[in-house]
Amino acid sequence: MTHIDHLKSICKLEGIQVVDVGAGDGVYSRDLYAAGAKVTAIEIDPDKVAKAKEDLPRHIDVRLGAAEDLPLDSGSQDLACLFFSLHHIPVEVQHTAFTEIRRVLGSSGRLHIVEPYPYGTMFYVVRLVEDETLVRTHSHETLNHLDGVDGFRLENKKEYVLTREYPTFEAFLEKIVWPDPDRSRAYEKVSSDMEDAFNRSVETLDGKIVLHQPCAAYHFIVSC
């Protein structure tokens, strides 16, 4: 299952206004656009914004901005999505971010957040260069208590496993480690341990070498 497959099963995407908060290089913005949504991608990193503007379809509106200060008009969006990005928002501004997201959603708006759990083969390898145990745990605790708070009501929660293919350890580094300067620096001290963790954690599925990341999708509707 993919994030967009699950989202499409509970929410019509064609023709609606969707903001992808913490869009990164725009991989999920592209998927939302392919599903028929009118997409605005918001990202706080200027380098990723520049790359997204180069790589994404021109009809996707890519903007520099933060979750706690969205460059969008009030009530302008039908759906707000955060794919694996909530735990990157500093804890001290997450409440402000939810208030801001509520502002830009219309009266029948929806909020869809997918967060990875701090376990699974993908996590066990990546934690050697970035241990997100605490921030991921906090995000799930926050989402499990968001029902009835900040103007949102939980409509659906689903746990599933995201499976990603990495043909070689070098391919894993190219996708997961090298694009992030902090991870690249951390890798210098744990290179052999990380390669060993990768080789012990990967499995073959349908002829593909994969790692698994368990996650949960929380789907909220605006509550007046």
PDB file of C-alpha atoms in Angstrom, residues 169 186-196:
ATOM      1  CA  PHE A 169      23.468  -0.506   0.102  1.00  0.00           C
ATOM      2  CA  ALA A 186      26.997  11.117  10.980  1.00  0.00           C
ATOM      3  CA  TYR A 187      27.595   8.308   8.497  1.00  0.00           C
ATOM      4  CA  GLU A 188      31.367   8.837   8.614  1.00  0.00           C
ATOM      5  CA  LYS A 189      31.426   7.448  12.158  1.00  0.00           C
ATOM      6  CA  VAL A 190      29.035   4.516  11.637  1.00  0.00           C
ATOM      7  CA  SER A 191      29.659   3.449   8.041  1.00  0.00           C
ATOM      8  CA  SER A 192      30.536  -0.195   8.767  1.00  0.00           C
ATOM      9  CA  ASP A 193      27.821  -0.560  11.419  1.00  0.00           C
ATOM     10  CA  MET A 194      25.229   0.872   9.055  1.00  0.00           C
ATOM     11  CA  GLU A 195      26.175  -1.409   6.184  1.00  0.00           C
ATOM     12  CA  ASP A 196      25.994  -4.372   8.560  1.00  0.00           C
TER      13      ASP A 196
END
